[in-house]
Every structure is written in C-alpha cells, then in structure tokens.
Amino acid sequence: MKHLTLLTDLYELTMMQGYFKSGSNETVVFDAFYRTNPCNGGYAVCAGLEQIMEYIRDLHFSAEDIDYLRALGIFDEDFLEYLSAFRFSGDIYAIPEGTIIFPREPLLKVIAPIMEAQLIETAILNILNHQSLIATKAARVCYAADGDSVMEFGLRRAQGPDAGVYGARAAVIGGCCGTSNVLCGQMFDVPVKGTHAHSWIMSFPDEYTAFKKYAELYPSACILLVDTYDTLTSGVPNAVRVFTELREAGVPLTFYGIRMDSGDLAYLSKIVRRMLDEAGFPDAVISASNDLDEYLIETLKAQGARITSWGVGTNLITSKDCPAFGGVYKLAAIQDEQGNFLPKIKLSENTEKVTNPGNKTVYRIYEKDSGKIKADLICLAGETFDTARDLRLFDSLETWKRTTLKAGSYTMRELLIPIFKQGTCIYESPSVMEIQRYCNKEKETLWNETKRFANPHEVYVDLSDELFDMKRKILNKFSTEKQ
C-alpha cells in the first residue's frame, strides 16, 4: 500500500509553508478528542492506533510526492527541499485501542514542532474517527446480542476497501467473533467466518442436494441457509435430513445449524427451534441476518427470538444511523523559550466548542467496590492525586453539580500512555484478539445504565481544580479585553 504522507488536506501543507517562511516552528501540544458520543449513546470505544503508528513511522515525502507538490505551483523550492528530508521527531501519547472513552477528553496528544504536528492532523482524524466509530457500533450490537456471537459481514456494503478492511478490524475489537473479510483475516490474524449464498442452493437441481454437497465439504462448519425457497416447508426439513444423515454416517456434528436471511425472524426462529429440537438437534445453531442492527436485535430478543448467532453487515460496517464520529484536533499549548507550555484556548459562541487549554492528561476514576467507572478527570500533565484523600469532582459547565469521593472508596489510572518519544515508536500494539479481550473487560466497567440505547446515563468528564482555574483565568482575560 502506498505510504499515506499526502493523505492530508491542502491547508495543512500551506500552513506548514507559512510556518517555514516565518521561521516559526515552536513545539506545541495538539489534542484529538470528540464532543458527542455516536448513536446518541453513553460511551465510545477507541480504535485506530495501530494504523496511526504505521502512518507516523512511514511519514516521508517521496520524490514523486515532491514532484506533485511542485506541479501545484504554490510551494517554493526551499520549502520543498525541507519536505524532502522530513521526518516526525515529536512525542505522541494515546489512549490504547479498545478503551472505553467519553467526550471532550484527549484520545491522542501530539507534542511536536508545529509544522510536524500540523501535517499529521488530517490522517490522525481520518483513522481515529472511522475506526472508533465502527468499534463503538460493534460494541453496541454485541451488547444487544447479550452473549450471542456476532459476525461482521459488511464488506460488500462498506465505503471502499480500506473502510471494509479496517472497519472489520474495528468491529472485532468492539466484540464481533469474526469477519467474512478474508483480507482482514490475513492482515490482522482474526477469525474469518461464513456460510454460503442463495446462489449455491440455486445452482443445484434441488435444495437437498445443495445442502448435502455443502455438508460433505464442510462437516465441522455446516451452517445451511434455509430461506432460498421456503424456510419451514423446505429449508429446515432438508437441513434436518442432512444433519440426520451426517450423524448416521458417524460424522461428528461439532458446529452446525441453519441461517435465515429473510422473513419474521422472531416468529420463524421459534418454530425452527422446535423443529430442530424435535428432530434431535437441540444444539444446532440458529443464525440470522437481514439488515440487523442493535435496535432490531434488542427488539427480537424482547420478542423471545430463539436466535443464537447474528450476522450483521451494512448497518454495522457503515454505522448507518450515525455515519461520522466527529473527532477534532485542536491546539492546546505552545512551548516558550524556557520550556514552559503556554496554554491556548479556542473560544466559541457554542459553549461545548470552547477547548480545554494546556498540556493535559486523563485519569479514569473507578468505584473501588464495584470496579465500575465513576468519572473521568482531565488534568494538567504532572498533576498527582492521592486516593487516600477525599476527591472533589464538579461539572466544568454546570459547576453546581458536585460530588465528593471519600478517601479509600475509589481508584484511579492514567489513560494516556507514551507511543512515540522523539520520533521513535516505543509502544508495541497488541494483537487484535488481545485488544478485543481488553475491550470486553473495559465494557464490564460500564454501568448498565450507560450501555442502554435510550437516554443512557452520562459518565461525567470533569476538570481538575488546577485546570479549571487555568481555563477560567484565560476566559476572564478574554472577557475583560472585549469590554
């Protein structure tokens, strides 16, 4: 795959040239964060860090890139010469993939010369936004499935090859048991799964023969699609006939069952379950597909559907009801000649768009007894906290909302970890399946009230006293200057 250095917006490069021409290349801090949970949910799942690491490691301008930029007619030769030797030399901190995340907290922090930090904005957001969106959607679908396996199989409906491959990877991080995407399986060593299409059935003289041939080929992974003609009068009876023949021939039925892709799935699954049980196949899988998402799965569960495995495609790989994550990348501080970080803030008429200034980090606070998330705390880098002391928390926008955590009743951990130091990658990404196991544990730290789809409970993301005071002073300063 071609390196991604030019996967950027033109204004990143024009700003870089502006900094270059003015001799301005101070070290700065940029934060990547998002403002609203996708799908009107109560949380999100962080994903995409591994590809960001690959992008940063390979960041360079080839001779072909330089020739293309020269042909645009807007860049001077001295700047192009600078680009020809460009390498990232800064630091990057990030929240690991699979971590539960919330609005406004930095998911990734860049500390680098401003030309370097500016260039990488677009690619970081492109990668982080898409993969976090799909991982979040997958987590929601898997929550609705309530322990049943969920397979991602949306490649043919994804928004292009990259979205299909990296979206499938993110879906597995979010909880899917596997994907139909073979390239994703090869690239990331995740389980690939699948059955057969209606065309397989239609290519044979009759349904029974199609089932029998498939079972002969794949006796240990024999899921038969039963709705090509008629689920109850043809598909299931023919599947039962084939399962019976396999058992009589001494073939072990290790993983077998049926799949339905149409009709009233709640009603049909109840009838199919009874038919399979009466035929002596109580452990046969009943799998379903057909434009599923978390809302439909939740409804089918509420109606008593006997489905035990779910195939989710279009609505997952595209996050159809919420197609964008909305992450942003904002300047938070500039380092002065003495090495101190001077806080910077973006103001807005919209309160939620006012940024948090300074060089920051994030702590997660857990209720000690339950292990559940109590709140997140954004603070200045270097701040320390003592869990043996009371901790006061308050909403930075609605400051009358306050709570005090008693000493010894809570635990804390820092979320941002170093990924690059002085341009060198110091972090090794776990395997996708290791990230999935970590993500599953992360989801267990959420209260059920936060996981629900309708009006989920909000997990508060608060500011430390020190950060809040800094932000207030800056805001007061701007307010005074306007008068």
mmCIF file with all atom_site columns, N, CA and C in Angstrom, residues 139-193:
data_model
loop_
_atom_site.group_PDB
_atom_site.id
_atom_site.type_symbol
_atom_site.label_atom_id
_atom_site.label_alt_id
_atom_site.label_comp_id
_atom_site.label_asym_id
_atom_site.label_entity_id
_atom_site.label_seq_id
_atom_site.pdbx_PDB_ins_code
_atom_site.Cartn_x
_atom_site.Cartn_y
_atom_site.Cartn_z
_atom_site.occupancy
_atom_site.B_iso_or_equiv
_atom_site.pdbx_formal_charge
_atom_site.auth_seq_id
_atom_site.auth_comp_id
_atom_site.auth_asym_id
_atom_site.auth_atom_id
_atom_site.pdbx_PDB_model_num
ATOM 1   N N  . ALA A 1 139 ? -19.642 -2.655  19.499 1.00 0.00 ? 139 ALA A N  1
ATOM 2   C CA . ALA A 1 139 ? -19.867 -2.868  20.933 1.00 0.00 ? 139 ALA A CA 1
ATOM 3   C C  . ALA A 1 139 ? -21.355 -2.787  21.263 1.00 0.00 ? 139 ALA A C  1
ATOM 4   N N  . ARG A 1 140 ? -22.059 -1.868  20.626 1.00 0.00 ? 140 ARG A N  1
ATOM 5   C CA . ARG A 1 140 ? -23.499 -1.727  20.851 1.00 0.00 ? 140 ARG A CA 1
ATOM 6   C C  . ARG A 1 140 ? -24.257 -2.945  20.325 1.00 0.00 ? 140 ARG A C  1
ATOM 7   N N  . VAL A 1 141 ? -23.892 -3.397  19.140 1.00 0.00 ? 141 VAL A N  1
ATOM 8   C CA . VAL A 1 141 ? -24.554 -4.572  18.562 1.00 0.00 ? 141 VAL A CA 1
ATOM 9   C C  . VAL A 1 141 ? -24.317 -5.801  19.446 1.00 0.00 ? 141 VAL A C  1
ATOM 10  N N  . CYS A 1 142 ? -23.085 -5.971  19.901 1.00 0.00 ? 142 CYS A N  1
ATOM 11  C CA . CYS A 1 142 ? -22.769 -7.129  20.748 1.00 0.00 ? 142 CYS A CA 1
ATOM 12  C C  . CYS A 1 142 ? -23.487 -7.041  22.092 1.00 0.00 ? 142 CYS A C  1
ATOM 13  N N  . TYR A 1 143 ? -23.670 -5.837  22.610 1.00 0.00 ? 143 TYR A N  1
ATOM 14  C CA . TYR A 1 143 ? -24.430 -5.690  23.854 1.00 0.00 ? 143 TYR A CA 1
ATOM 15  C C  . TYR A 1 143 ? -25.873 -6.122  23.650 1.00 0.00 ? 143 TYR A C  1
ATOM 16  N N  . ALA A 1 144 ? -26.453 -5.735  22.510 1.00 0.00 ? 144 ALA A N  1
ATOM 17  C CA . ALA A 1 144 ? -27.825 -6.150  22.216 1.00 0.00 ? 144 ALA A CA 1
ATOM 18  C C  . ALA A 1 144 ? -27.923 -7.659  22.066 1.00 0.00 ? 144 ALA A C  1
ATOM 19  N N  . ALA A 1 145 ? -26.887 -8.285  21.513 1.00 0.00 ? 145 ALA A N  1
ATOM 20  C CA . ALA A 1 145 ? -26.897 -9.742  21.313 1.00 0.00 ? 145 ALA A CA 1
ATOM 21  C C  . ALA A 1 145 ? -26.796 -10.496 22.632 1.00 0.00 ? 145 ALA A C  1
ATOM 22  N N  . ASP A 1 146 ? -26.342 -9.829  23.695 1.00 0.00 ? 146 ASP A N  1
ATOM 23  C CA . ASP A 1 146 ? -26.395 -10.378 25.057 1.00 0.00 ? 146 ASP A CA 1
ATOM 24  C C  . ASP A 1 146 ? -25.713 -11.737 25.177 1.00 0.00 ? 146 ASP A C  1
ATOM 25  N N  . GLY A 1 147 ? -24.477 -11.809 24.697 1.00 0.00 ? 147 GLY A N  1
ATOM 26  C CA . GLY A 1 147 ? -23.707 -13.036 24.845 1.00 0.00 ? 147 GLY A CA 1
ATOM 27  C C  . GLY A 1 147 ? -23.717 -13.930 23.626 1.00 0.00 ? 147 GLY A C  1
ATOM 28  N N  . ASP A 1 148 ? -24.661 -13.739 22.710 1.00 0.00 ? 148 ASP A N  1
ATOM 29  C CA . ASP A 1 148 ? -24.651 -14.493 21.456 1.00 0.00 ? 148 ASP A CA 1
ATOM 30  C C  . ASP A 1 148 ? -23.485 -14.014 20.591 1.00 0.00 ? 148 ASP A C  1
ATOM 31  N N  . SER A 1 149 ? -23.008 -14.881 19.710 1.00 0.00 ? 149 SER A N  1
ATOM 32  C CA . SER A 1 149 ? -21.931 -14.476 18.811 1.00 0.00 ? 149 SER A CA 1
ATOM 33  C C  . SER A 1 149 ? -22.467 -13.540 17.729 1.00 0.00 ? 149 SER A C  1
ATOM 34  N N  . VAL A 1 150 ? -21.650 -12.571 17.369 1.00 0.00 ? 150 VAL A N  1
ATOM 35  C CA . VAL A 1 150 ? -21.982 -11.621 16.303 1.00 0.00 ? 150 VAL A CA 1
ATOM 36  C C  . VAL A 1 150 ? -20.857 -11.660 15.279 1.00 0.00 ? 150 VAL A C  1
ATOM 37  N N  . MET A 1 151 ? -21.205 -11.901 14.024 1.00 0.00 ? 151 MET A N  1
ATOM 38  C CA . MET A 1 151 ? -20.223 -11.908 12.947 1.00 0.00 ? 151 MET A CA 1
ATOM 39  C C  . MET A 1 151 ? -20.388 -10.656 12.104 1.00 0.00 ? 151 MET A C  1
ATOM 40  N N  . GLU A 1 152 ? -19.276 -10.011 11.783 1.00 0.00 ? 152 GLU A N  1
ATOM 41  C CA . GLU A 1 152 ? -19.292 -8.861  10.879 1.00 0.00 ? 152 GLU A CA 1
ATOM 42  C C  . GLU A 1 152 ? -19.181 -9.369  9.447  1.00 0.00 ? 152 GLU A C  1
ATOM 43  N N  . PHE A 1 153 ? -20.126 -8.960  8.585  1.00 0.00 ? 153 PHE A N  1
ATOM 44  C CA . PHE A 1 153 ? -20.007 -9.388  7.182  1.00 0.00 ? 153 PHE A CA 1
ATOM 45  C C  . PHE A 1 153 ? -20.500 -8.310  6.214  1.00 0.00 ? 153 PHE A C  1
ATOM 46  N N  . GLY A 1 154 ? -19.979 -7.091  6.427  1.00 0.00 ? 154 GLY A N  1
ATOM 47  C CA . GLY A 1 154 ? -20.458 -5.958  5.648  1.00 0.00 ? 154 GLY A CA 1
ATOM 48  C C  . GLY A 1 154 ? -19.544 -5.503  4.530  1.00 0.00 ? 154 GLY A C  1
ATOM 49  N N  . LEU A 1 155 ? -18.528 -6.296  4.160  1.00 0.00 ? 155 LEU A N  1
ATOM 50  C CA . LEU A 1 155 ? -17.524 -5.828  3.208  1.00 0.00 ? 155 LEU A CA 1
ATOM 51  C C  . LEU A 1 155 ? -18.137 -5.285  1.922  1.00 0.00 ? 155 LEU A C  1
ATOM 52  N N  . ARG A 1 156 ? -19.101 -5.971  1.371  1.00 0.00 ? 156 ARG A N  1
ATOM 53  C CA . ARG A 1 156 ? -19.658 -5.544  0.082  1.00 0.00 ? 156 ARG A CA 1
ATOM 54  C C  . ARG A 1 156 ? -20.439 -4.234  0.163  1.00 0.00 ? 156 ARG A C  1
ATOM 55  N N  . ARG A 1 157 ? -20.786 -3.827  1.373  1.00 0.00 ? 157 ARG A N  1
ATOM 56  C CA . ARG A 1 157 ? -21.516 -2.567  1.545  1.00 0.00 ? 157 ARG A CA 1
ATOM 57  C C  . ARG A 1 157 ? -20.647 -1.469  2.170  1.00 0.00 ? 157 ARG A C  1
ATOM 58  N N  . ALA A 1 158 ? -19.397 -1.785  2.472  1.00 0.00 ? 158 ALA A N  1
ATOM 59  C CA . ALA A 1 158 ? -18.515 -0.800  3.099  1.00 0.00 ? 158 ALA A CA 1
ATOM 60  C C  . ALA A 1 158 ? -18.175 0.317   2.113  1.00 0.00 ? 158 ALA A C  1
ATOM 61  N N  . GLN A 1 159 ? -17.722 1.446   2.649  1.00 0.00 ? 159 GLN A N  1
ATOM 62  C CA . GLN A 1 159 ? -17.401 2.599   1.808  1.00 0.00 ? 159 GLN A CA 1
ATOM 63  C C  . GLN A 1 159 ? -15.985 2.471   1.257  1.00 0.00 ? 159 GLN A C  1
ATOM 64  N N  . GLY A 1 160 ? -15.767 1.410   0.489  1.00 0.00 ? 160 GLY A N  1
ATOM 65  C CA . GLY A 1 160 ? -14.474 1.199   -0.142 1.00 0.00 ? 160 GLY A CA 1
ATOM 66  C C  . GLY A 1 160 ? -13.638 0.159   0.580  1.00 0.00 ? 160 GLY A C  1
ATOM 67  N N  . PRO A 1 161 ? -12.550 -0.297  -0.068 1.00 0.00 ? 161 PRO A N  1
ATOM 68  C CA . PRO A 1 161 ? -11.717 -1.377  0.511  1.00 0.00 ? 161 PRO A CA 1
ATOM 69  C C  . PRO A 1 161 ? -11.147 -1.062  1.884  1.00 0.00 ? 161 PRO A C  1
ATOM 70  N N  . ASP A 1 162 ? -10.573 0.142   2.073  1.00 0.00 ? 162 ASP A N  1
ATOM 71  C CA . ASP A 1 162 ? -9.984  0.466   3.374  1.00 0.00 ? 162 ASP A CA 1
ATOM 72  C C  . ASP A 1 162 ? -11.029 0.451   4.482  1.00 0.00 ? 162 ASP A C  1
ATOM 73  N N  . ALA A 1 163 ? -12.202 1.024   4.192  1.00 0.00 ? 163 ALA A N  1
ATOM 74  C CA . ALA A 1 163 ? -13.269 1.025   5.202  1.00 0.00 ? 163 ALA A CA 1
ATOM 75  C C  . ALA A 1 163 ? -13.710 -0.400  5.500  1.00 0.00 ? 163 ALA A C  1
ATOM 76  N N  . GLY A 1 164 ? -13.714 -1.256  4.481  1.00 0.00 ? 164 GLY A N  1
ATOM 77  C CA . GLY A 1 164 ? -14.094 -2.647  4.704  1.00 0.00 ? 164 GLY A CA 1
ATOM 78  C C  . GLY A 1 164 ? -13.095 -3.400  5.558  1.00 0.00 ? 164 GLY A C  1
ATOM 79  N N  . VAL A 1 165 ? -11.813 -3.210  5.279  1.00 0.00 ? 165 VAL A N  1
ATOM 80  C CA . VAL A 1 165 ? -10.762 -3.946  5.998  1.00 0.00 ? 165 VAL A CA 1
ATOM 81  C C  . VAL A 1 165 ? -10.587 -3.407  7.415  1.00 0.00 ? 165 VAL A C  1
ATOM 82  N N  . TYR A 1 166 ? -10.360 -2.101  7.531  1.00 0.00 ? 166 TYR A N  1
ATOM 83  C CA . TYR A 1 166 ? -10.109 -1.539  8.852  1.00 0.00 ? 166 TYR A CA 1
ATOM 84  C C  . TYR A 1 166 ? -11.396 -1.433  9.672  1.00 0.00 ? 166 TYR A C  1
ATOM 85  N N  . GLY A 1 167 ? -12.535 -1.319  8.986  1.00 0.00 ? 167 GLY A N  1
ATOM 86  C CA . GLY A 1 167 ? -13.803 -1.361  9.699  1.00 0.00 ? 167 GLY A CA 1
ATOM 87  C C  . GLY A 1 167 ? -14.042 -2.731  10.309 1.00 0.00 ? 167 GLY A C  1
ATOM 88  N N  . ALA A 1 168 ? -13.710 -3.794  9.567  1.00 0.00 ? 168 ALA A N  1
ATOM 89  C CA . ALA A 1 168 ? -13.856 -5.150  10.104 1.00 0.00 ? 168 ALA A CA 1
ATOM 90  C C  . ALA A 1 168 ? -12.936 -5.358  11.300 1.00 0.00 ? 168 ALA A C  1
ATOM 91  N N  . ARG A 1 169 ? -11.715 -4.845  11.197 1.00 0.00 ? 169 ARG A N  1
ATOM 92  C CA . ARG A 1 169 ? -10.787 -4.930  12.334 1.00 0.00 ? 169 ARG A CA 1
ATOM 93  C C  . ARG A 1 169 ? -11.375 -4.243  13.559 1.00 0.00 ? 169 ARG A C  1
ATOM 94  N N  . ALA A 1 170 ? -11.927 -3.046  13.352 1.00 0.00 ? 170 ALA A N  1
ATOM 95  C CA . ALA A 1 170 ? -12.528 -2.308  14.465 1.00 0.00 ? 170 ALA A CA 1
ATOM 96  C C  . ALA A 1 170 ? -13.729 -3.040  15.034 1.00 0.00 ? 170 ALA A C  1
ATOM 97  N N  . ALA A 1 171 ? -14.509 -3.690  14.160 1.00 0.00 ? 171 ALA A N  1
ATOM 98  C CA . ALA A 1 171 ? -15.680 -4.434  14.625 1.00 0.00 ? 171 ALA A CA 1
ATOM 99  C C  . ALA A 1 171 ? -15.272 -5.595  15.511 1.00 0.00 ? 171 ALA A C  1
ATOM 100 N N  . VAL A 1 172 ? -14.177 -6.251  15.174 1.00 0.00 ? 172 VAL A N  1
ATOM 101 C CA . VAL A 1 172 ? -13.685 -7.345  16.021 1.00 0.00 ? 172 VAL A CA 1
ATOM 102 C C  . VAL A 1 172 ? -13.209 -6.793  17.361 1.00 0.00 ? 172 VAL A C  1
ATOM 103 N N  . ILE A 1 173 ? -12.536 -5.655  17.349 1.00 0.00 ? 173 ILE A N  1
ATOM 104 C CA . ILE A 1 173 ? -12.142 -5.019  18.609 1.00 0.00 ? 173 ILE A CA 1
ATOM 105 C C  . ILE A 1 173 ? -13.377 -4.758  19.465 1.00 0.00 ? 173 ILE A C  1
ATOM 106 N N  . GLY A 1 174 ? -14.446 -4.270  18.838 1.00 0.00 ? 174 GLY A N  1
ATOM 107 C CA . GLY A 1 174 ? -15.667 -3.956  19.569 1.00 0.00 ? 174 GLY A CA 1
ATOM 108 C C  . GLY A 1 174 ? -16.416 -5.152  20.096 1.00 0.00 ? 174 GLY A C  1
ATOM 109 N N  . GLY A 1 175 ? -16.064 -6.372  19.631 1.00 0.00 ? 175 GLY A N  1
ATOM 110 C CA . GLY A 1 175 ? -16.684 -7.563  20.199 1.00 0.00 ? 175 GLY A CA 1
ATOM 111 C C  . GLY A 1 175 ? -17.124 -8.623  19.225 1.00 0.00 ? 175 GLY A C  1
ATOM 112 N N  . CYS A 1 176 ? -17.073 -8.366  17.918 1.00 0.00 ? 176 CYS A N  1
ATOM 113 C CA . CYS A 1 176 ? -17.515 -9.376  16.956 1.00 0.00 ? 176 CYS A CA 1
ATOM 114 C C  . CYS A 1 176 ? -16.603 -10.597 17.015 1.00 0.00 ? 176 CYS A C  1
ATOM 115 N N  . CYS A 1 177 ? -17.204 -11.785 16.858 1.00 0.00 ? 177 CYS A N  1
ATOM 116 C CA . CYS A 1 177 ? -16.435 -13.027 16.972 1.00 0.00 ? 177 CYS A CA 1
ATOM 117 C C  . CYS A 1 177 ? -15.576 -13.287 15.746 1.00 0.00 ? 177 CYS A C  1
ATOM 118 N N  . GLY A 1 178 ? -15.860 -12.612 14.646 1.00 0.00 ? 178 GLY A N  1
ATOM 119 C CA . GLY A 1 178 ? -15.096 -12.793 13.425 1.00 0.00 ? 178 GLY A CA 1
ATOM 120 C C  . GLY A 1 178 ? -15.673 -11.950 12.313 1.00 0.00 ? 178 GLY A C  1
ATOM 121 N N  . THR A 1 179 ? -15.089 -12.094 11.136 1.00 0.00 ? 179 THR A N  1
ATOM 122 C CA . THR A 1 179 ? -15.499 -11.319 9.979  1.00 0.00 ? 179 THR A CA 1
ATOM 123 C C  . THR A 1 179 ? -15.520 -12.205 8.747  1.00 0.00 ? 179 THR A C  1
ATOM 124 N N  . SER A 1 180 ? -16.316 -11.830 7.771  1.00 0.00 ? 180 SER A N  1
ATOM 125 C CA . SER A 1 180 ? -16.309 -12.528 6.490  1.00 0.00 ? 180 SER A CA 1
ATOM 126 C C  . SER A 1 180 ? -15.165 -12.046 5.607  1.00 0.00 ? 180 SER A C  1
ATOM 127 N N  . ASN A 1 181 ? -14.481 -10.981 6.008  1.00 0.00 ? 181 ASN A N  1
ATOM 128 C CA . ASN A 1 181 ? -13.466 -10.313 5.198  1.00 0.00 ? 181 ASN A CA 1
ATOM 129 C C  . ASN A 1 181 ? -12.141 -11.072 5.286  1.00 0.00 ? 181 ASN A C  1
ATOM 130 N N  . VAL A 1 182 ? -11.812 -11.777 4.213  1.00 0.00 ? 182 VAL A N  1
ATOM 131 C CA . VAL A 1 182 ? -10.626 -12.631 4.214  1.00 0.00 ? 182 VAL A CA 1
ATOM 132 C C  . VAL A 1 182 ? -9.347  -11.805 4.292  1.00 0.00 ? 182 VAL A C  1
ATOM 133 N N  . LEU A 1 183 ? -9.300  -10.672 3.608  1.00 0.00 ? 183 LEU A N  1
ATOM 134 C CA . LEU A 1 183 ? -8.102  -9.836  3.670  1.00 0.00 ? 183 LEU A CA 1
ATOM 135 C C  . LEU A 1 183 ? -7.874  -9.322  5.085  1.00 0.00 ? 183 LEU A C  1
ATOM 136 N N  . CYS A 1 184 ? -8.931  -8.954  5.768  1.00 0.00 ? 184 CYS A N  1
ATOM 137 C CA . CYS A 1 184 ? -8.802  -8.532  7.166  1.00 0.00 ? 184 CYS A CA 1
ATOM 138 C C  . CYS A 1 184 ? -8.256  -9.679  8.007  1.00 0.00 ? 184 CYS A C  1
ATOM 139 N N  . GLY A 1 185 ? -8.779  -10.873 7.762  1.00 0.00 ? 185 GLY A N  1
ATOM 140 C CA . GLY A 1 185 ? -8.284  -12.034 8.494  1.00 0.00 ? 185 GLY A CA 1
ATOM 141 C C  . GLY A 1 185 ? -6.801  -12.256 8.284  1.00 0.00 ? 185 GLY A C  1
ATOM 142 N N  . GLN A 1 186 ? -6.351  -12.114 7.032  1.00 0.00 ? 186 GLN A N  1
ATOM 143 C CA . GLN A 1 186 ? -4.936  -12.305 6.736  1.00 0.00 ? 186 GLN A CA 1
ATOM 144 C C  . GLN A 1 186 ? -4.077  -11.218 7.369  1.00 0.00 ? 186 GLN A C  1
ATOM 145 N N  . MET A 1 187 ? -4.511  -9.968  7.252  1.00 0.00 ? 187 MET A N  1
ATOM 146 C CA . MET A 1 187 ? -3.694  -8.852  7.730  1.00 0.00 ? 187 MET A CA 1
ATOM 147 C C  . MET A 1 187 ? -3.589  -8.800  9.240  1.00 0.00 ? 187 MET A C  1
ATOM 148 N N  . PHE A 1 188 ? -4.657  -9.177  9.939  1.00 0.00 ? 188 PHE A N  1
ATOM 149 C CA . PHE A 1 188 ? -4.710  -8.949  11.384 1.00 0.00 ? 188 PHE A CA 1
ATOM 150 C C  . PHE A 1 188 ? -4.920  -10.224 12.202 1.00 0.00 ? 188 PHE A C  1
ATOM 151 N N  . ASP A 1 189 ? -4.872  -11.358 11.542 1.00 0.00 ? 189 ASP A N  1
ATOM 152 C CA . ASP A 1 189 ? -4.971  -12.643 12.238 1.00 0.00 ? 189 ASP A CA 1
ATOM 153 C C  . ASP A 1 189 ? -6.219  -12.710 13.111 1.00 0.00 ? 189 ASP A C  1
ATOM 154 N N  . VAL A 1 190 ? -7.365  -12.377 12.510 1.00 0.00 ? 190 VAL A N  1
ATOM 155 C CA . VAL A 1 190 ? -8.650  -12.505 13.196 1.00 0.00 ? 190 VAL A CA 1
ATOM 156 C C  . VAL A 1 190 ? -9.455  -13.617 12.545 1.00 0.00 ? 190 VAL A C  1
ATOM 157 N N  . PRO A 1 191 ? -10.400 -14.215 13.265 1.00 0.00 ? 191 PRO A N  1
ATOM 158 C CA . PRO A 1 191 ? -11.180 -15.322 12.692 1.00 0.00 ? 191 PRO A CA 1
ATOM 159 C C  . PRO A 1 191 ? -12.005 -14.866 11.486 1.00 0.00 ? 191 PRO A C  1
ATOM 160 N N  . VAL A 1 192 ? -11.988 -15.671 10.428 1.00 0.00 ? 192 VAL A N  1
ATOM 161 C CA . VAL A 1 192 ? -12.848 -15.438 9.273  1.00 0.00 ? 192 VAL A CA 1
ATOM 162 C C  . VAL A 1 192 ? -13.941 -16.502 9.272  1.00 0.00 ? 192 VAL A C  1
ATOM 163 N N  . LYS A 1 193 ? -15.162 -16.065 8.991  1.00 0.00 ? 193 LYS A N  1
ATOM 164 C CA . LYS A 1 193 ? -16.310 -16.956 9.095  1.00 0.00 ? 193 LYS A CA 1
ATOM 165 C C  . LYS A 1 193 ? -17.260 -16.690 7.931  1.00 0.00 ? 193 LYS A C  1
#
